[in-house]
Coordinates of C-alpha atoms in Angstrom, one line a residue:
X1 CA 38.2 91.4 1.7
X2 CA 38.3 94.9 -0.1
X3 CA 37.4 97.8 2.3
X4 CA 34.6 98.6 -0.4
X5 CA 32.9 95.3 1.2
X6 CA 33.9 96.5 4.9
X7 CA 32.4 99.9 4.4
X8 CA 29.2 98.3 3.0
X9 CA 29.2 95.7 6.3
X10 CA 29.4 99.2 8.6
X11 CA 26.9 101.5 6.5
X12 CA 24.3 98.7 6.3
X13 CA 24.9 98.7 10.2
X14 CA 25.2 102.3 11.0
X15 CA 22.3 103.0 8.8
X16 CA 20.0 100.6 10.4
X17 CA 21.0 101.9 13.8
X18 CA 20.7 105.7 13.6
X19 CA 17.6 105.0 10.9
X20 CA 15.3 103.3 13.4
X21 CA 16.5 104.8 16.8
X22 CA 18.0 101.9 18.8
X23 CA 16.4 98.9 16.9
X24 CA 18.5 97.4 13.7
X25 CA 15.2 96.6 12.0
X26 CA 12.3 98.0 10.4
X27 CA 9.9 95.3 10.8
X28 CA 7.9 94.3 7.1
X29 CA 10.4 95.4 5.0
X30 CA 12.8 93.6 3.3
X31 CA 16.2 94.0 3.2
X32 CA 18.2 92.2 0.3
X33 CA 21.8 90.9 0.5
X34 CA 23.8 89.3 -2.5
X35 CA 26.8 87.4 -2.8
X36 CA 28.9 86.1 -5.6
X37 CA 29.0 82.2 -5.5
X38 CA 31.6 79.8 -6.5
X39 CA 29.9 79.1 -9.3
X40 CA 30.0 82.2 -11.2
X41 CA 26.4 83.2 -10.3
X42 CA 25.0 85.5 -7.5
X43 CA 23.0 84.3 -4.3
X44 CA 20.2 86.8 -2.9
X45 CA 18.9 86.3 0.2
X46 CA 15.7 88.3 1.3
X47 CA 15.3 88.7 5.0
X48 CA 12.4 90.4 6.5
X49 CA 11.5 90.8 10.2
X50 CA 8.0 90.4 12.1
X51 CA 7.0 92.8 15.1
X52 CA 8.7 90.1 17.2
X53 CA 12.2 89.9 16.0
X54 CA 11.5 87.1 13.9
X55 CA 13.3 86.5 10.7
X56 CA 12.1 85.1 7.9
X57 CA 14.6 84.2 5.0
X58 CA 14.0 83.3 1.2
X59 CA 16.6 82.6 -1.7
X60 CA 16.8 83.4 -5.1
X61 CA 19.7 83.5 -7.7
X62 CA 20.2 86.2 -10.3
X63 CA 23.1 86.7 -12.9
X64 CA 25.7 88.2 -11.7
X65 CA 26.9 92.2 -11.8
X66 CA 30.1 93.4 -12.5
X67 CA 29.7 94.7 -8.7
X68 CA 29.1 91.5 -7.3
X69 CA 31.5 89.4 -4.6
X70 CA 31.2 87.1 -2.5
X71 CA 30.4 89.1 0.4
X72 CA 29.7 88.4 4.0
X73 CA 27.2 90.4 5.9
X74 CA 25.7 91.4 9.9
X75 CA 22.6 92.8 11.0
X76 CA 22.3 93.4 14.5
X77 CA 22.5 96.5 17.1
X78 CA 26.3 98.2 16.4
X79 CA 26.4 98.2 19.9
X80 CA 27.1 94.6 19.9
X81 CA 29.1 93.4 17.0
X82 CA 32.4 95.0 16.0
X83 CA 34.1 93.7 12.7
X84 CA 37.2 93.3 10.7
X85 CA 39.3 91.7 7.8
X86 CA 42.2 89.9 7.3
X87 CA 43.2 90.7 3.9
X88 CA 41.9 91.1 0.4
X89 CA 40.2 87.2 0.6
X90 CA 37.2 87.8 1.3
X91 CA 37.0 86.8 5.2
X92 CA 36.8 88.6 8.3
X93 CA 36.3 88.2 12.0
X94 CA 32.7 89.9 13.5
X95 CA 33.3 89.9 17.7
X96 CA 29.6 90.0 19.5
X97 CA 29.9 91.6 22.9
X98 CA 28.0 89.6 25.3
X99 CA 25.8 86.3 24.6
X100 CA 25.5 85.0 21.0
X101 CA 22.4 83.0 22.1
X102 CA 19.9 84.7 19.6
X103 CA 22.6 85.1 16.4
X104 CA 22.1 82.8 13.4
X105 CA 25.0 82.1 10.9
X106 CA 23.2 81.6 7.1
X107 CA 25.2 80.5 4.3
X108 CA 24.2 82.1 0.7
X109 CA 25.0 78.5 -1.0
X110 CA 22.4 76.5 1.3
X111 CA 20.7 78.0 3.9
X112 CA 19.4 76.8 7.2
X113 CA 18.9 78.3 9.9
X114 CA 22.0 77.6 12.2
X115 CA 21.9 79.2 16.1
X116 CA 25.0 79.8 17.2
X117 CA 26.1 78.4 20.7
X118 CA 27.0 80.6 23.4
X119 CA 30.5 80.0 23.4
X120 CA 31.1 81.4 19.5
X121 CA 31.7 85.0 20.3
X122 CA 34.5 85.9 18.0
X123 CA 33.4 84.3 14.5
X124 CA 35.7 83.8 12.0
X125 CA 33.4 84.4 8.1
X126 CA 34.1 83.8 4.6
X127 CA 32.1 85.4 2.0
X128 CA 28.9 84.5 1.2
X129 CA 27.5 84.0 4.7
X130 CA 25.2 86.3 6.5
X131 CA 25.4 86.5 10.3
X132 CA 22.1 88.1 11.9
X133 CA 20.3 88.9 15.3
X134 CA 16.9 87.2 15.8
X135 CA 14.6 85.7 17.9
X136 CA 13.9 82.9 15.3
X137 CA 14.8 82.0 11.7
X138 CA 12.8 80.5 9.4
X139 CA 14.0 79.8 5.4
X140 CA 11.8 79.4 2.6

């Protein structure tokens, strides 16, 4: 994974932290995320949150940029996720300090909303996958 696509991971989750004072989200508005697919296209997920730390996640597909890779992203508080790559393949590992229990792994290809179980605290991810901190998913 380039560091271009590690700098983005950390400013998307600096931002969010110092932007909203100890919350990683501003409910209501969206926050976009793309990825490159296999296929030669680009995935875009939209994720908004309610007042209640629920997420709410919707798909579209766009041509691609010339700035577009397959990407992997986080939201959640900085204070529980750390992160870091491998190499120049687009993969990385994200370690969440304490209890996954409310994290949900979303591909960009098909998405569902996955939970992760308590026991996956070091997460190994591949582009196009978007790991995030809620009380509940929902995909449309």
């Amino acid at each position: 994974m380039s560091r271009k696509i590690i700098l983005h991971l950390f400013a998307c989750i600096v931002f969010m932290q110092s932007a909203f004072s100890q919350v990683y989200f501003q409910p209501g508005t969206p926050y976009v995320y793309r990825s490159l697919s296999p296929a030669g296209n680009t995935s875009v997920l939209t994720l908004v949150f309610d007042t209640n730390g629920n997420a709410t996640i919707s798909k579209s597909q766009e041509t691609s940029l010339d700035t577009d890779q397959q990407s992997f992203y986080v939201v959640a508080p900085i204070e529980e996720v750390s992160a870091s790559t491998y190499s120049d393949n687009n993969t990385g590992t994200v370690q969440v300090n304490g209890s996954t229990s409310k994290y949900w792994l979303v591909s960009f290809e098909n998405p569902a909303s996955n939970p992760l179980d308590d026991d996956s605290a070091n997460l190994e991810l591949i582009g196009g996958s978007l790991l995030i901190k809620a009380n509940s998913v929902t995909i449309q």
